[in-house]
Each structure stands twice: as structure tokens, then as C-alpha cells.
XYZ file of N, CA and C in Angstrom:
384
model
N -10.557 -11.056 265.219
C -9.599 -12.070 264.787
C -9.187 -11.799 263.349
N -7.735 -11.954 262.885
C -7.481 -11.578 261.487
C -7.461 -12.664 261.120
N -7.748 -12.837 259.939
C -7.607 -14.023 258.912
C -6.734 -13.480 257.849
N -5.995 -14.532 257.278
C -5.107 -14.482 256.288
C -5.462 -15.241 255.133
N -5.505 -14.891 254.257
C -6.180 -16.170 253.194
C -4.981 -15.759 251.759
N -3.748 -17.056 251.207
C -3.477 -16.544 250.398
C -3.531 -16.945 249.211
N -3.045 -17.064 248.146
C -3.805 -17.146 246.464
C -2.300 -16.688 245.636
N -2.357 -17.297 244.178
C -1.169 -17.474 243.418
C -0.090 -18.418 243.060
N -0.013 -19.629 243.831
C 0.791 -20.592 244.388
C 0.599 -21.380 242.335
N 1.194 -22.205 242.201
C 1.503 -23.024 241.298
C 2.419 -23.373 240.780
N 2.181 -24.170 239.565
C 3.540 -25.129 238.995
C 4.273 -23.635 237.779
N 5.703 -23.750 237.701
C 6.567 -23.087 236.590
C 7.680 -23.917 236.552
N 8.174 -23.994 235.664
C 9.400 -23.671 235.060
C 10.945 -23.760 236.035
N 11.273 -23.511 235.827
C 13.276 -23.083 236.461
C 13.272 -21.877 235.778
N 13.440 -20.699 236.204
C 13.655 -19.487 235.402
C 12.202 -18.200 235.671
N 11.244 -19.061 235.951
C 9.972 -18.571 235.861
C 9.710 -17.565 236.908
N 8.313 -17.107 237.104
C 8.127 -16.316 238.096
C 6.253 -16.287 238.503
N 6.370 -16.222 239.756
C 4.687 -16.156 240.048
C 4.848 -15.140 241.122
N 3.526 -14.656 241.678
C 3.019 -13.639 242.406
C 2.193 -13.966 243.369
N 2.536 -14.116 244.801
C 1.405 -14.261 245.840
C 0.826 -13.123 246.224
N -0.467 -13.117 246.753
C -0.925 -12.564 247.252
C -1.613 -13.324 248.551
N -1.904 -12.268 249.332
C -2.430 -12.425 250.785
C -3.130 -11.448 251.359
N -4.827 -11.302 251.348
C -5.363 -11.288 251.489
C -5.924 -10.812 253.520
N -5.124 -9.746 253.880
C -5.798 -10.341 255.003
C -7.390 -9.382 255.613
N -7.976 -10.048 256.392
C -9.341 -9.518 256.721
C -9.653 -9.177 258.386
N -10.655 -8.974 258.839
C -11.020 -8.537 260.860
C -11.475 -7.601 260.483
N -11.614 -7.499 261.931
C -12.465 -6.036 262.394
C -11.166 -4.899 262.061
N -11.248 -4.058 261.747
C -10.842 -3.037 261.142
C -9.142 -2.095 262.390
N -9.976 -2.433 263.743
C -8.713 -2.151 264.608
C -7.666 -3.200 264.642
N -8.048 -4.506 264.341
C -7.066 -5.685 264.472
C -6.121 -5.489 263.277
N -7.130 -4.913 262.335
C -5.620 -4.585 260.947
C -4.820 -3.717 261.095
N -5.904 -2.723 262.383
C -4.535 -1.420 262.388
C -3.347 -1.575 262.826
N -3.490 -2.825 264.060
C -2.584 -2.869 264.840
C -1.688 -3.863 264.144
N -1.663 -4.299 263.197
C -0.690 -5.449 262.725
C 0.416 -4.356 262.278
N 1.442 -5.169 262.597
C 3.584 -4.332 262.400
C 3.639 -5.294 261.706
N 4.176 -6.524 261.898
C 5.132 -7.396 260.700
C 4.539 -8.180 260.019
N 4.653 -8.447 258.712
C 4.241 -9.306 258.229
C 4.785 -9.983 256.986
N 4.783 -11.051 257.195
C 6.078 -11.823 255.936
C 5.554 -13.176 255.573
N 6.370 -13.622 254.982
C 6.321 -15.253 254.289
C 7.090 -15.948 254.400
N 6.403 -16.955 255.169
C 7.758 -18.467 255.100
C 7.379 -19.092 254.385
N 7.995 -20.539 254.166
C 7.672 -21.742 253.489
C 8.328 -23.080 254.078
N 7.568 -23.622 253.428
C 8.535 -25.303 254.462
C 8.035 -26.392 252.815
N 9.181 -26.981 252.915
C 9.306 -27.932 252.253
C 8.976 -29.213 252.661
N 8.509 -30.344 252.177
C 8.584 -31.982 252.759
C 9.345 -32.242 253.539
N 9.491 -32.451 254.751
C 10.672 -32.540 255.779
C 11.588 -32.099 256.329
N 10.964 -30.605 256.018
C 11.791 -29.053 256.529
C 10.995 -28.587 257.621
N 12.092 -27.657 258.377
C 11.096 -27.106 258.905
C 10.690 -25.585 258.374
N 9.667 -24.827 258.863
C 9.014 -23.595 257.888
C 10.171 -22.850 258.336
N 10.679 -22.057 257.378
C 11.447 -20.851 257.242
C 10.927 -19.577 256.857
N 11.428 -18.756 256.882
C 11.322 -17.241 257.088
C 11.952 -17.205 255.293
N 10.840 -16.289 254.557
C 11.404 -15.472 252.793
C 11.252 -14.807 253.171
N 10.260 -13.766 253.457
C 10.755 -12.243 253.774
C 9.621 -11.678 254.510
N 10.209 -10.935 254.996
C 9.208 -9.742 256.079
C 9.447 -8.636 255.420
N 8.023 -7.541 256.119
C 8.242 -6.402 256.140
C 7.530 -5.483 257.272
N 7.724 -4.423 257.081
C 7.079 -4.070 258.606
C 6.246 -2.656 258.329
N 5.134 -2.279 259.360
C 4.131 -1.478 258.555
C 4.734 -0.420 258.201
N 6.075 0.125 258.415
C 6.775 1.497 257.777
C 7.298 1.364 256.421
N 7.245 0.293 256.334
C 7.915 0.070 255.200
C 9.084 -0.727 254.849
N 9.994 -1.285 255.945
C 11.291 -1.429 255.784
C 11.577 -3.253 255.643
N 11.466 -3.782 254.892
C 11.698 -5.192 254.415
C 12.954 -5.899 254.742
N 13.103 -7.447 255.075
C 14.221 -8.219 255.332
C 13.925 -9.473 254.271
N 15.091 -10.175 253.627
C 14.713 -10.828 252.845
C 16.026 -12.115 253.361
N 15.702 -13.597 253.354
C 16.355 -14.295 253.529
C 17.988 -14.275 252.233
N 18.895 -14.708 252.686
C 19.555 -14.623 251.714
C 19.187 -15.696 250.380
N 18.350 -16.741 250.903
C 18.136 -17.442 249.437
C 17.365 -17.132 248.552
N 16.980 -15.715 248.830
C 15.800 -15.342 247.957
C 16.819 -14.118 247.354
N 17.417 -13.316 247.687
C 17.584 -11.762 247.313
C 17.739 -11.894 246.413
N 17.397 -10.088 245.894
C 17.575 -10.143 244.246
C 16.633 -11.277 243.744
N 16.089 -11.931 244.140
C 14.762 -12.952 243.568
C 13.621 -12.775 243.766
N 13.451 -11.988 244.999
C 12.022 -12.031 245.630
C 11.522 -10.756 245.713
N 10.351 -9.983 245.674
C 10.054 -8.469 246.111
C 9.151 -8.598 246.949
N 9.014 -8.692 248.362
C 7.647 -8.267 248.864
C 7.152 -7.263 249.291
N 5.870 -6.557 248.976
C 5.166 -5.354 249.130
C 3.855 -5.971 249.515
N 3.200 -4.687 249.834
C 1.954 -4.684 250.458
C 1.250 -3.542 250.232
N -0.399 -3.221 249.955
C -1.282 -2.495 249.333
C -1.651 -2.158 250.964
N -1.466 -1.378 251.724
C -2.553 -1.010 252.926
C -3.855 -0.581 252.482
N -4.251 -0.019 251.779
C -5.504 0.070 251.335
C -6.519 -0.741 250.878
N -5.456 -1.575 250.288
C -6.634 -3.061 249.871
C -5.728 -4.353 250.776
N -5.402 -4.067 252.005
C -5.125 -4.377 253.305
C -4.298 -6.340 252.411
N -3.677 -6.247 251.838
C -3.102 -6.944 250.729
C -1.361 -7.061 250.797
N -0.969 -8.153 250.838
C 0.387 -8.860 251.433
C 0.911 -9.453 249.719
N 2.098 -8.746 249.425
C 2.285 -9.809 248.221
C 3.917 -10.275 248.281
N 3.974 -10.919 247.049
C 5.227 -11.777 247.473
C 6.044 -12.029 245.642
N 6.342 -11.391 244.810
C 6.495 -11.423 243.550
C 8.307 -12.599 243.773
N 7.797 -13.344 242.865
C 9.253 -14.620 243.186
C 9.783 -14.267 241.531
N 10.937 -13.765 240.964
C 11.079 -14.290 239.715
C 12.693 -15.202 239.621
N 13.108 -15.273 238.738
C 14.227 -16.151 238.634
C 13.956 -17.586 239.595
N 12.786 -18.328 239.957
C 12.512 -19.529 239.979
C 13.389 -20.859 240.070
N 13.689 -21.563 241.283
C 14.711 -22.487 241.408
C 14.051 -23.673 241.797
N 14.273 -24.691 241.311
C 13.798 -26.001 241.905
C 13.781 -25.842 243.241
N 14.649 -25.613 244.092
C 14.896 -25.799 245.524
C 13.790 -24.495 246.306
N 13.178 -23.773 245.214
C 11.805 -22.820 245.973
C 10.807 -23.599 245.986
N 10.807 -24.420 245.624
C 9.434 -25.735 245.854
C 9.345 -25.502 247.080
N 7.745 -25.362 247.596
C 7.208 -25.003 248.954
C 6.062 -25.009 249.490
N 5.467 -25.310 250.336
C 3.838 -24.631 250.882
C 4.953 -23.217 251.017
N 3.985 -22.343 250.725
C 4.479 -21.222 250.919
C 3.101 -20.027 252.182
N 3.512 -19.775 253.353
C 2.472 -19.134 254.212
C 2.315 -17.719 254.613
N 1.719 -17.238 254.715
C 1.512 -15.873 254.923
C 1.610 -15.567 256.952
N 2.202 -14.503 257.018
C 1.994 -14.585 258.479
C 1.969 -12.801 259.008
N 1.137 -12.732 260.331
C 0.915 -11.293 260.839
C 1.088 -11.327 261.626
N 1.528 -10.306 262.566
C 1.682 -10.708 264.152
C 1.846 -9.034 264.447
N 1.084 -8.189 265.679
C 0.891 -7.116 265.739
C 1.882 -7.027 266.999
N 2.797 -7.331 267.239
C 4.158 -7.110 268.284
C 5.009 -6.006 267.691
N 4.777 -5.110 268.882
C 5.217 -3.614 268.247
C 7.248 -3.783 267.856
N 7.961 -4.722 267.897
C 8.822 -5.281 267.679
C 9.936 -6.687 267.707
N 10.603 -6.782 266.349
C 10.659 -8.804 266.499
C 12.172 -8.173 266.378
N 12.625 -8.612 267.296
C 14.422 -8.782 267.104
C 14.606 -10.132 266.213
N 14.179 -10.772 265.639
C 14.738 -11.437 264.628
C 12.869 -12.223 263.970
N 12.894 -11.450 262.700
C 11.536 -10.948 262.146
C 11.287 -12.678 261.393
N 12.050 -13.734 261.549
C 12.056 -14.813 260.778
C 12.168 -15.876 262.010
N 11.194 -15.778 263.397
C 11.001 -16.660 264.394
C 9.266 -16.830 264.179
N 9.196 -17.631 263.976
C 7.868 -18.464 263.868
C 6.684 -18.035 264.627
N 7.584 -18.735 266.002
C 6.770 -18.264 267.297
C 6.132 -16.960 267.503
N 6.827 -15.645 266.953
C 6.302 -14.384 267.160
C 5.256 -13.830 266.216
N 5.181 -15.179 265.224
C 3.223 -14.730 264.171
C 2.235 -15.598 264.644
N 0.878 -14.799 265.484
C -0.242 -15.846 265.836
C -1.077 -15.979 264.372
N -1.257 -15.245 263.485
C -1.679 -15.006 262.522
C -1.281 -16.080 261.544
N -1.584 -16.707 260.377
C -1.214 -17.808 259.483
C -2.265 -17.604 258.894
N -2.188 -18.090 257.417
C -2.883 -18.411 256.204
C -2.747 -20.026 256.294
N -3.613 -20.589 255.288
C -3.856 -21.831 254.957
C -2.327 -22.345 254.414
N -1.688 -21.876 253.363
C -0.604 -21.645 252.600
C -0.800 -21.840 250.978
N -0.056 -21.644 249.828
C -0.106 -21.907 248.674
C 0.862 -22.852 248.306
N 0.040 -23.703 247.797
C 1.953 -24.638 247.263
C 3.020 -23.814 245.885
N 4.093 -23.498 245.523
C 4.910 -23.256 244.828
C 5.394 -24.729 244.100
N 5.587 -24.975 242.969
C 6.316 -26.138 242.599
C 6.886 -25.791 241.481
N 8.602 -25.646 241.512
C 9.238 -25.275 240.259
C 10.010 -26.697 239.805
N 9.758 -26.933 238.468
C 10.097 -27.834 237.999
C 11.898 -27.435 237.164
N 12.253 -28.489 237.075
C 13.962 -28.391 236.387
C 13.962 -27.911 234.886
């Protein structure tokens, strides 16, 4: 079973910038087999959305409310999911969640349903 555990979440600014990380762990074949893995977030009375994926080759999708704002990469070696946010907007206020899902392909990489995998989440809170 993989676990996701992620870390970095807090209060900034309008302008600011923080860094998630995500953490994930298993038995060693369950990591091999993970392909996509990205970050949503959901706000107070939203539902969770899709910030960005990427997939184990390398090749990243980023929502349009993030681009040019957001970078996500990943360490395979220290089996490590990150999520660098800068330029900071009130409206990125979020639980923000980590997600994995080893489906050798997602025709649309920002459907919920296709990550069994989840983290706890981090809250984000950018102030005005």
C-alpha cells in the first residue's frame, strides 16, 4: 500500500511563495509502478481540483490558474513529489493534496476518480 504524507503548507503574503513536498512510501514495487502523480486542492465549498500533474517520464500538465506560478517536480530517488507555488494569490487559499495512481494512462490527468492514492493534505493560506 503507498502512503502519501505531505509537508510545507502555511500562511504568506499575496506575492509570496512556499514549497510542498510529498513524501511518498510502500513496498518498493508499489512505487515502481506509480505513472501519475499531481496536486489538487479544494477550497471551503469547492470541489477538489486538479494544480498539476506529472507523469513518471517526465512530462507535466499544469491547470491554467497556476502557470507560470507553479513548478512541479519530483526526486525519484528520494521517491519525493514537490510542488514550488511562487507569485501567491489570495484565491490559492487551499487544503492542498497530494495524489498517485499507477494507471498506465489518464486521458484527462485532473479526474479525481483515477488517484486511489491521497495524502492527508496541507493547508495553503495567502493573505491580501
Amino acid at each position: 500500500q503507498v502512503q502519501l504524507v505531505e509537508s510545507g503548507g502555511g500562511s504568506v503574503q499575496s506575492g509570496g511563495s512556499l514549497r510542498l513536498s510529498c513524501a511518498a512510501s510502500g513496498p518498493s514495487y508499489a512505487l515502481s509502478y506509480l505513472s501519475y502523480m499531481g496536486w489538487f486542492r479544494q477550497a471551503p465549498g469547492k470541489e477538489r481540483e486538479g494544480v498539476a500533474s506529472i507523469v513518471d517520464y517526465g512530462s507535466t500538465t499544469y491547470a491554467d490558474s497556476v502557470k507560470g506560478r507553479f513548478t512541479i517536480s519530483q526526486d525519484n530517488g528520494k521517491n519525493t513529489l514537490y510542488l514550488q507555488m511562487n507569485s501567491l494569490k489570495p484565491e490559492d487559499t487551499a487544503m492542498y493534496y497530494c495524489a498517485a495512481t499507477a494507471r498506465p494512462y489518464l486521458r484527462r490527468v485532473f479526474d479525481v476518480g483515477d488517484y486511489p492514492y491521497w495524502g492527508q493534505g496541507t493547508q495553503v493560506t495567502v493573505s491580501s
